[in-house]
Coordinates of C-alpha atoms in Angstrom, one line a residue:
M1 CA -4.8 162.5 18.3
S2 CA -8.4 163.6 19.0
E3 CA -9.7 167.2 18.7
H4 CA -9.2 167.5 22.4
T5 CA -5.5 166.9 22.5
A6 CA -2.8 169.5 22.9
P7 CA 0.7 169.4 21.2
R8 CA 3.2 167.2 22.9
V9 CA 6.1 168.8 24.8
A10 CA 8.0 165.6 25.4
E11 CA 8.3 162.5 23.2
S12 CA 8.2 159.9 26.0
S13 CA 8.7 159.4 29.7
R14 CA 12.4 159.1 30.7
G15 CA 11.4 156.8 33.5
V16 CA 9.7 158.6 36.4
R17 CA 8.4 157.4 39.8
I18 CA 5.7 159.3 41.7
E19 CA 5.5 158.2 45.4
G20 CA 7.7 155.2 44.4
V21 CA 5.4 154.0 41.6
E22 CA 6.9 154.0 38.1
V23 CA 4.6 155.7 35.7
D24 CA 4.3 157.1 32.2
G25 CA 1.5 159.6 32.7
V26 CA -0.8 161.5 35.0
I27 CA -4.6 161.9 34.7
L28 CA -6.1 164.7 36.8
D29 CA -9.6 165.7 37.7
L30 CA -10.3 169.4 37.0
D31 CA -12.4 170.9 39.7
G32 CA -10.7 171.0 43.1
V33 CA -7.5 169.6 41.8
I34 CA -6.4 172.0 39.0
T35 CA -8.9 174.8 39.2
R36 CA -10.9 176.4 42.0
T37 CA -14.1 176.0 40.1
A38 CA -15.2 173.4 42.6
R39 CA -16.3 176.3 44.8
V40 CA -18.1 177.9 41.9
H41 CA -19.8 174.6 41.1
A42 CA -20.8 174.2 44.7
R43 CA -22.3 177.7 44.8
A44 CA -24.3 177.0 41.6
W45 CA -25.6 173.7 42.9
K46 CA -26.7 175.4 46.2
R47 CA -28.4 178.3 44.5
M48 CA -30.3 176.0 42.1
F49 CA -31.3 173.4 44.8
D50 CA -32.2 176.0 47.4
D51 CA -34.5 177.8 45.0
F52 CA -36.1 174.4 44.1
L53 CA -36.4 173.3 47.7
E54 CA -37.8 176.6 48.9
R55 CA -40.5 176.7 46.3
R56 CA -41.3 173.1 47.0
A57 CA -41.6 173.8 50.7
E58 CA -43.9 176.7 50.1
R59 CA -46.3 174.5 48.0
S60 CA -46.2 171.5 50.4
G61 CA -46.1 173.4 53.7
E62 CA -43.1 171.3 54.8
P63 CA -40.1 173.0 56.4
F64 CA -37.4 174.2 54.1
E65 CA -34.1 172.4 54.6
P66 CA -31.4 174.1 52.5
F67 CA -28.8 172.3 50.4
S68 CA -25.5 171.9 52.4
I69 CA -22.2 172.5 50.6
D70 CA -20.3 170.8 53.4
E71 CA -22.5 167.6 53.5
D72 CA -24.8 167.4 50.4
Y73 CA -22.4 168.7 47.8
R74 CA -19.5 166.4 48.7
R75 CA -21.7 163.3 49.4
Y76 CA -24.1 163.4 46.5
V77 CA -22.9 165.7 43.8
D78 CA -19.2 166.3 43.7
G79 CA -17.4 164.4 40.9
K80 CA -20.5 163.1 39.3
P81 CA -22.1 164.0 35.9
R82 CA -24.6 166.8 36.3
Y83 CA -27.8 164.8 35.9
D84 CA -26.4 162.0 38.1
G85 CA -25.8 164.7 40.8
V86 CA -29.3 166.0 40.6
R87 CA -30.7 162.5 40.8
S88 CA -28.5 161.4 43.7
F89 CA -29.4 164.4 45.8
L90 CA -33.1 164.2 45.1
E91 CA -33.0 160.5 46.1
S92 CA -31.3 161.5 49.4
R93 CA -34.4 163.7 50.2
G94 CA -36.9 161.2 49.0
I95 CA -37.9 163.4 46.1
E96 CA -39.0 161.9 42.7
L97 CA -39.1 164.0 39.5
P98 CA -39.5 163.0 35.9
E99 CA -36.2 162.4 34.1
G100 CA -37.1 164.9 31.3
D101 CA -34.8 165.5 28.4
P102 CA -31.4 167.2 28.0
E103 CA -33.1 169.9 25.9
D104 CA -35.5 170.8 28.8
G105 CA -35.6 174.5 29.7
V106 CA -34.2 175.7 33.0
Q107 CA -37.7 176.2 34.4
E108 CA -38.8 172.6 33.9
K109 CA -39.3 170.6 37.1
T110 CA -37.3 167.6 35.8
V111 CA -33.9 166.1 36.5
C112 CA -32.6 167.5 33.3
G113 CA -34.3 170.8 33.8
L114 CA -32.7 171.3 37.2
G115 CA -29.3 170.2 35.8
N116 CA -29.6 172.7 33.0
R117 CA -30.5 175.5 35.5
K118 CA -27.4 174.6 37.5
N119 CA -25.2 174.8 34.4
D120 CA -26.6 178.3 33.5
L121 CA -25.9 179.5 37.0
F122 CA -22.3 178.1 36.8
R123 CA -21.5 179.8 33.5
G124 CA -22.8 183.1 34.9
L125 CA -20.6 182.8 38.0
I126 CA -17.6 182.0 35.9
A127 CA -18.3 185.0 33.7
E128 CA -18.6 187.2 36.8
G129 CA -15.4 186.1 38.6
G130 CA -13.2 184.3 36.0
V131 CA -11.3 181.1 36.7
E132 CA -8.8 180.6 39.6
V133 CA -6.2 177.9 39.5
F134 CA -4.2 176.1 42.1
D135 CA -0.5 177.2 41.6
D136 CA 0.8 173.9 43.1
A137 CA -1.0 171.9 40.4
V138 CA 0.3 174.0 37.5
R139 CA 3.8 173.8 38.9
M140 CA 3.7 170.0 39.2
I141 CA 2.0 169.4 35.8
R142 CA 4.8 171.5 34.2
L143 CA 7.4 169.5 36.1
W144 CA 5.9 166.1 35.1
R145 CA 5.7 167.2 31.5
S146 CA 9.3 168.4 31.6
R147 CA 10.2 164.9 32.8
G148 CA 8.4 163.4 29.8
L149 CA 5.2 162.3 31.4
K150 CA 2.0 162.5 29.4
T151 CA -0.9 164.4 31.1
A152 CA -4.7 164.4 30.7
V153 CA -7.5 166.2 32.3
V154 CA -10.8 164.5 33.2
S155 CA -14.0 166.2 34.2
S156 CA -17.7 165.3 34.5
S157 CA -18.5 168.9 33.4
K158 CA -19.4 169.8 29.9
N159 CA -17.8 173.2 30.6
C160 CA -14.3 171.7 30.9
Q161 CA -12.9 173.2 27.7
A162 CA -14.3 176.7 28.5
V163 CA -12.7 176.5 32.0
L164 CA -9.3 175.4 30.6
R165 CA -9.4 178.2 28.0
G166 CA -10.4 180.8 30.6
A167 CA -7.5 179.7 32.8
H168 CA -5.0 179.5 29.9
L169 CA -4.3 175.8 30.7
E170 CA -5.1 174.1 27.5
S171 CA -1.5 173.6 26.4
L172 CA -0.7 171.6 29.6
F173 CA -2.7 168.5 28.5
D174 CA -2.3 165.8 25.8
A175 CA -5.9 164.7 26.2
R176 CA -9.2 165.9 27.6
V177 CA -12.2 163.7 28.5
D178 CA -15.2 165.6 29.8
G179 CA -18.9 165.5 30.2
R180 CA -19.5 166.1 26.4
D181 CA -17.4 163.0 25.6
A182 CA -19.2 161.0 28.3
E183 CA -22.5 161.8 26.6
E184 CA -21.4 161.2 23.1
R185 CA -19.6 157.9 23.9
E186 CA -22.2 156.8 26.5
L187 CA -19.7 156.6 29.3
P188 CA -21.0 156.1 32.8
G189 CA -19.9 158.7 35.3
K190 CA -17.8 158.3 38.5
P191 CA -17.5 156.1 40.5
A192 CA -17.4 154.0 37.4
P193 CA -13.8 154.2 36.0
D194 CA -14.7 154.7 32.3
L195 CA -13.8 158.4 32.1
F196 CA -10.3 157.7 33.4
L197 CA -9.9 154.6 31.3
E198 CA -10.9 156.6 28.2
A199 CA -8.2 159.2 29.1
A200 CA -5.6 156.5 29.5
E201 CA -6.5 155.1 26.1
E202 CA -6.2 158.5 24.5
L203 CA -2.7 158.9 26.1
G204 CA -1.8 155.4 24.9
L205 CA -1.1 154.2 28.4
A206 CA -1.9 151.1 30.4
P207 CA -3.8 152.0 33.6
A208 CA -1.2 150.3 35.7
R209 CA 1.4 152.8 34.3
A210 CA -0.7 155.9 35.1
V211 CA -1.6 158.1 38.1
V212 CA -5.1 159.3 38.8
V213 CA -5.4 162.5 40.9
E214 CA -8.8 163.3 42.4
D215 CA -10.3 165.4 45.2
A216 CA -13.7 163.6 45.3
A217 CA -14.6 160.3 46.9
A218 CA -16.4 159.1 43.8
G219 CA -13.3 159.9 41.7
V220 CA -11.0 158.1 44.0
E221 CA -13.3 155.0 43.8
A222 CA -13.2 155.3 40.0
G223 CA -9.4 155.4 40.0
R224 CA -9.1 152.2 42.1
A225 CA -11.8 150.5 40.1
G226 CA -9.9 151.2 36.9
G227 CA -6.7 149.4 38.2
F228 CA -4.5 152.5 38.0
G229 CA -1.0 152.2 39.4
L230 CA -1.4 155.1 41.8
V231 CA -4.5 156.9 43.0
V232 CA -3.8 160.3 44.7
G233 CA -6.4 162.0 46.8
V234 CA -6.2 165.8 47.1
A235 CA -7.8 167.0 50.4
R236 CA -7.3 170.7 50.1
D237 CA -10.1 171.6 52.5
A238 CA -11.6 168.3 53.2
D239 CA -11.1 165.3 55.6
P240 CA -8.2 163.2 54.3
G241 CA -9.6 160.2 56.0
L242 CA -12.6 160.3 53.7
L243 CA -10.4 159.9 50.6
Q244 CA -8.4 157.2 52.3
R245 CA -11.5 155.2 53.2
H246 CA -12.6 155.4 49.5
G247 CA -9.4 153.9 48.3
A248 CA -6.7 156.6 47.8
H249 CA -3.2 155.2 47.9
V250 CA -1.8 158.6 49.0
V251 CA -3.6 161.7 50.3
V252 CA -2.0 165.2 50.1
R253 CA -3.1 168.7 50.8
A254 CA -1.3 170.1 47.7
L255 CA 0.2 168.4 44.6
D256 CA 3.7 169.7 45.3
E257 CA 3.8 167.4 48.4
L258 CA 4.1 164.5 46.0
H259 CA 7.5 163.0 45.6
T260 CA 8.7 162.7 42.0
E261 CA 12.0 161.1 41.1
A262 CA 13.8 159.3 38.3
A263 CA 13.0 155.6 38.0
A264 CA 15.8 153.0 38.5
G265 CA 18.0 152.8 35.4
A266 CA 16.5 155.9 33.9
G267 CA 19.3 158.2 34.7
D268 CA 18.8 160.1 37.9
E269 CA 20.0 163.5 39.0
G270 CA 23.6 162.3 38.9
G271 CA 23.2 162.3 35.2
L272 CA 22.1 165.9 34.9
P273 CA 24.1 167.8 32.2
S274 CA 26.6 170.3 33.3
A275 CA 25.4 173.9 32.9
I276 CA 28.8 174.8 31.6
D277 CA 29.1 172.0 29.1
A278 CA 25.5 172.7 28.0
F279 CA 25.9 176.5 27.9
D280 CA 25.4 176.7 24.2
R281 CA 22.0 174.9 24.7
I282 CA 21.1 177.4 27.4
A283 CA 22.2 180.3 25.1
R284 CA 19.8 179.1 22.5
R285 CA 17.0 179.1 25.0
L286 CA 17.9 182.8 25.6
A287 CA 17.9 183.7 21.9
D288 CA 14.6 185.6 22.2
K289 CA 14.6 186.0 26.0
R290 CA 16.4 187.7 28.8
P291 CA 17.5 185.9 32.0
A292 CA 16.5 186.7 35.5
V293 CA 18.8 185.0 38.1
F294 CA 18.0 183.9 41.6
L295 CA 20.9 182.7 43.7
D296 CA 21.1 180.8 47.0
Y297 CA 24.0 181.9 49.2
D298 CA 25.6 179.2 51.3
G299 CA 26.9 176.4 49.1
T300 CA 26.2 178.3 46.0
L301 CA 28.0 181.7 46.2
T302 CA 30.3 180.6 49.0
P303 CA 31.5 177.1 50.1
I304 CA 29.9 175.5 53.2
V305 CA 32.0 176.2 56.3
R306 CA 31.9 175.0 59.8
D307 CA 31.1 178.4 61.2
P308 CA 28.2 180.1 59.2
A309 CA 29.6 183.5 60.3
E310 CA 32.7 182.9 58.2
A311 CA 30.9 182.2 55.0
R312 CA 32.0 185.4 53.3
L313 CA 31.8 186.2 49.6
S314 CA 35.2 186.1 47.9
P315 CA 36.2 189.2 46.0
P316 CA 36.1 187.5 42.6
M317 CA 32.6 186.1 43.2
R318 CA 31.4 189.5 44.4
R319 CA 32.7 191.1 41.2
A320 CA 31.0 188.3 39.1
V321 CA 27.7 188.9 40.9
Q322 CA 28.0 192.7 40.7
R323 CA 28.7 192.6 37.0
L324 CA 25.8 190.2 36.4
A325 CA 23.4 192.5 38.3
G326 CA 24.5 195.4 36.0
A327 CA 23.2 193.5 33.0
I328 CA 20.1 191.6 34.3
P329 CA 17.8 191.3 37.4
V330 CA 19.5 189.3 40.2
A331 CA 18.2 188.3 43.6
V332 CA 19.8 186.3 46.4
V333 CA 17.3 184.0 48.1
S334 CA 18.6 182.5 51.3
G335 CA 17.6 180.8 54.5
R336 CA 19.7 183.3 56.3
D337 CA 18.2 186.4 57.8
R338 CA 17.8 189.0 55.1
G339 CA 20.0 191.5 57.0
D340 CA 22.7 188.9 57.5
V341 CA 23.0 187.9 53.8
E342 CA 22.8 191.5 52.7
S343 CA 25.7 192.4 54.9
L344 CA 27.7 189.5 53.6
V345 CA 27.1 190.3 49.9
Q346 CA 27.3 194.1 50.2
L347 CA 25.8 194.9 46.8
E348 CA 23.1 197.5 46.8
S349 CA 21.8 196.7 43.3
L350 CA 20.6 193.2 44.3
I351 CA 17.3 192.1 45.7
Y352 CA 17.6 190.1 49.0
A353 CA 15.1 187.5 50.1
G354 CA 16.0 186.2 53.6
S355 CA 14.4 183.6 55.8
H356 CA 13.4 181.5 52.8
G357 CA 11.6 184.5 51.3
F358 CA 9.6 185.7 54.3
D359 CA 11.6 188.9 54.3
I360 CA 12.4 190.6 51.0
R361 CA 14.1 193.9 50.3
G362 CA 15.6 195.6 47.2
P363 CA 15.8 198.9 45.5
E364 CA 12.3 200.4 46.1
L365 CA 11.0 197.0 47.3
R366 CA 10.1 195.9 50.9
H367 CA 8.0 192.9 51.8
E368 CA 7.5 190.9 55.0
H369 CA 5.1 188.0 54.9
E370 CA 2.2 188.8 57.3
G371 CA 1.8 185.2 58.2
G372 CA 5.4 185.2 59.5
V373 CA 4.9 188.4 61.5
A374 CA 1.9 186.7 63.2
V375 CA 4.1 184.0 64.8
L376 CA 7.0 186.1 65.9
G377 CA 6.0 185.4 69.5
D378 CA 6.1 181.7 69.0
L379 CA 9.6 182.0 67.5
E380 CA 10.8 183.9 70.6
D381 CA 9.5 181.1 72.8
V382 CA 11.1 178.4 70.6
E383 CA 14.4 180.2 70.7
R384 CA 14.5 180.3 74.5
Q385 CA 13.5 176.7 74.9
L386 CA 16.0 175.4 72.3
R387 CA 18.9 177.3 73.9
A388 CA 18.0 175.8 77.3
R389 CA 17.6 172.2 75.9
L390 CA 20.8 172.3 73.8
E391 CA 23.1 174.1 76.1
S392 CA 24.7 170.8 77.2
I393 CA 25.2 169.4 73.7
R394 CA 28.7 170.4 72.5
G395 CA 28.8 171.9 69.0
A396 CA 25.1 172.6 68.8
Q397 CA 24.3 176.1 67.6
V398 CA 21.0 177.9 67.9
E399 CA 20.6 180.7 65.4
R400 CA 17.6 183.1 65.7
K401 CA 16.5 184.5 62.4
R402 CA 13.6 187.0 62.2
F403 CA 11.2 184.4 60.7
A404 CA 12.8 181.1 61.8
V405 CA 14.9 179.4 64.5
A406 CA 17.7 177.2 63.1
V407 CA 19.7 174.6 64.9
H408 CA 23.1 173.8 63.3
Y409 CA 24.6 170.4 64.1
R410 CA 27.6 170.4 61.7
N411 CA 30.0 170.5 64.7
V412 CA 28.1 168.0 66.8
D413 CA 29.5 164.5 67.3
D414 CA 27.5 161.9 65.3
A415 CA 26.4 160.1 68.5
A416 CA 24.8 163.3 69.8
V417 CA 22.8 164.3 66.6
E418 CA 19.8 162.2 67.7
G419 CA 19.7 164.1 70.9
V420 CA 19.7 167.4 69.0
E421 CA 16.8 166.3 66.8
S422 CA 14.9 165.0 69.8
A423 CA 15.1 168.4 71.5
V424 CA 13.9 170.1 68.3
D425 CA 11.0 167.7 68.0
A426 CA 10.0 168.2 71.7
V427 CA 9.9 172.0 71.3
H428 CA 8.1 171.7 67.9
A429 CA 5.4 169.5 69.4
A430 CA 4.3 172.4 71.6
H431 CA 4.1 174.9 68.8
A432 CA 1.4 173.9 66.2
K433 CA 1.9 177.2 64.3
L434 CA 5.4 176.2 63.2
R435 CA 6.8 173.5 60.9
K436 CA 10.1 171.6 61.0
R437 CA 12.3 171.6 57.9
G438 CA 15.7 170.1 57.3
G439 CA 18.8 171.0 55.2
K440 CA 22.5 170.4 55.2
K441 CA 23.4 169.8 58.9
I442 CA 20.5 171.9 60.1
F443 CA 17.0 171.6 61.6
E444 CA 14.8 174.7 61.3
L445 CA 11.4 175.7 62.8
Q446 CA 9.5 178.1 60.5
P447 CA 6.0 179.5 60.3
D448 CA 3.7 176.7 59.1
I449 CA 2.2 178.5 56.2
P450 CA 2.4 177.8 52.4
W451 CA 5.5 179.9 51.7
D452 CA 9.0 178.9 50.7
K453 CA 11.8 179.9 48.3
G454 CA 9.8 178.7 45.3
R455 CA 6.7 180.9 46.2
A456 CA 9.0 183.8 47.0
V457 CA 10.6 183.5 43.5
L458 CA 7.2 183.4 41.9
W459 CA 6.1 186.5 43.9
L460 CA 9.3 188.4 42.8
L461 CA 8.7 187.5 39.2
E462 CA 5.2 188.9 39.3
T463 CA 6.1 191.9 41.5
L464 CA 9.0 192.9 39.2
D465 CA 7.0 192.4 36.0
L466 CA 9.3 189.5 35.1
D467 CA 6.5 186.9 34.8
R468 CA 6.5 187.3 31.0
P469 CA 7.2 185.1 27.9
D470 CA 10.4 187.0 27.1
V471 CA 12.0 186.3 30.5
L472 CA 13.8 183.0 31.4
P473 CA 14.1 182.7 35.1
M474 CA 17.0 180.7 36.5
Y475 CA 17.6 179.5 40.1
L476 CA 20.9 178.2 41.4
G477 CA 21.0 176.4 44.8
D478 CA 22.5 173.5 46.6
D479 CA 20.2 172.4 49.4
L480 CA 16.9 170.7 50.0
T481 CA 15.0 174.0 50.5
D482 CA 16.1 175.0 47.0
E483 CA 14.0 172.2 45.6
D484 CA 11.0 174.3 46.2
A485 CA 12.4 176.9 43.8
F486 CA 13.4 174.2 41.2
R487 CA 9.8 172.9 41.3
A488 CA 8.3 176.3 41.0
L489 CA 10.3 177.0 37.8
A490 CA 9.8 173.6 36.3
G491 CA 8.6 174.0 32.7
R492 CA 9.0 177.8 32.7
G493 CA 12.6 178.4 33.7
L494 CA 15.8 176.6 34.6
G495 CA 16.9 175.0 37.9
I496 CA 20.7 174.5 38.4
V497 CA 21.7 172.4 41.4
V498 CA 25.2 173.0 42.9
G499 CA 27.5 170.3 44.3
D500 CA 27.0 166.7 45.3
F501 CA 23.3 166.7 45.9
A502 CA 22.1 163.2 46.8
P503 CA 18.3 163.3 46.9
P504 CA 16.3 163.4 43.7
T505 CA 16.1 166.9 42.3
A506 CA 13.8 168.8 40.1
A507 CA 16.7 170.8 38.7
D508 CA 17.6 170.7 34.9
F509 CA 21.4 171.2 35.1
R510 CA 24.3 170.8 37.5
L511 CA 27.4 172.7 38.6
R512 CA 30.0 170.9 40.6
D513 CA 31.0 173.7 43.0
V514 CA 31.2 177.4 43.8
G515 CA 34.0 177.8 41.3
E516 CA 31.8 176.5 38.5
V517 CA 29.0 178.8 39.7
Q518 CA 31.4 181.8 39.2
V519 CA 32.3 180.6 35.7
F520 CA 28.7 180.1 34.8
L521 CA 27.7 183.6 36.0
E522 CA 30.6 185.2 34.1
R523 CA 29.6 183.5 30.9
L524 CA 25.9 184.4 31.4
T525 CA 27.0 188.1 31.9
D526 CA 29.0 188.0 28.7
L527 CA 26.0 186.7 26.8
A528 CA 23.7 189.3 28.3
E529 CA 26.1 192.1 27.5
E530 CA 26.5 190.9 23.9
K531 CA 22.7 191.1 23.5
R532 CA 22.5 194.7 24.7
P533 CA 21.4 197.2 22.0

């Protein structure tokens, strides 16, 4: 293990597929994929080049044409070693400068001098504003590591280690290959594949068994040139077509859009351990921590029923939840309206997050997502249209929630379900501000913004001062929308899936039914009460 490696958290991959490709590790670019320093780099490049170009224009009398972040940065600089970026941009303007020496001062009019000036500017901007990270990247890296995948970070920057340290991300990687390594080992920069190949070697992986994740065209080209099994392009704010044209197998806006599942024969979610049988193991995790519990409602605290209005909490389950809430923080996170689930549970000590977390209320807590409030008019229009279109389909139920419109088809004949979905799709097509999501016998139109149960849980942890090393968050749920919460807690908490859940899951444990949920909550309460001083 080199000096750049971090301690392993898993001995080996348990057999994992990402986007259908079976892999043993993931190699990620830093800037623009994991951290937001791509913006800081771009600002530093622009400040350096604009200063150089403006002074050059003053001397020559030619018009000053500033450096463009949208065009010049992405085309000539992004993803390349610093001096290569300087050289590439200067060539695009027909400017020739001496190469100089890496020891050149920042005032030297050489390729190395300009590169060193940019580096000084970057460090100053980082010192001023710190390091921001993409939460989706951190969540997915934790998930992949919890599934036994090895992870490495690759960067053309010599500041990679400082950025990781500033963002507290060093422990998430088994290897790091950066600009310093490239210089010491004489590795060519992207689009050559050498940096990625070096990282794969440090991880002990064949390229065909590894994923490369990149946001720059040059990086995508490097991944394909290296023969990696899967090359993922991350187009957060860029044109996805650009990354596709340069060779990305898959392009996503955020890493949590990637589909991760157990490989064939590796033991899928059906082999998840029972949370009751493994309770002693969970108790050991809680030896120096206290739990915070987040609960879905339908299918978790109550069985799924034909009429959602009849999904009432049983007296024994209510007592179990009430007792648990007397010992530890408890929140109910439901797709139902917040007022609806609050009236069904009827426990004032709980926190209620309705409409998949768009509407949250608890003791001394009130939060409505402003992005959801902005599309309330669209939801009113959608509700009217869906009621009109589905009126003739027997069994179809339109449910208006404050921040969503749900269409239940549990009581619709199988032959008519396609007609229900066609109606939903037709209405959705006319409302670009909404997204369509599915669940158990339900289609739902929600605000098309990056918010879901997982992000709501993370918001609650931070707001309630529970995002701490001495807290172990747990989420119990049974449906597809609960996967957002399982992924959000991967590597930092526990996900427990309830029932016969067919799709691949990011959960850690399983409970068979609502009855087992009650037993688990009661045992967890016993443990929490025993630990009280």
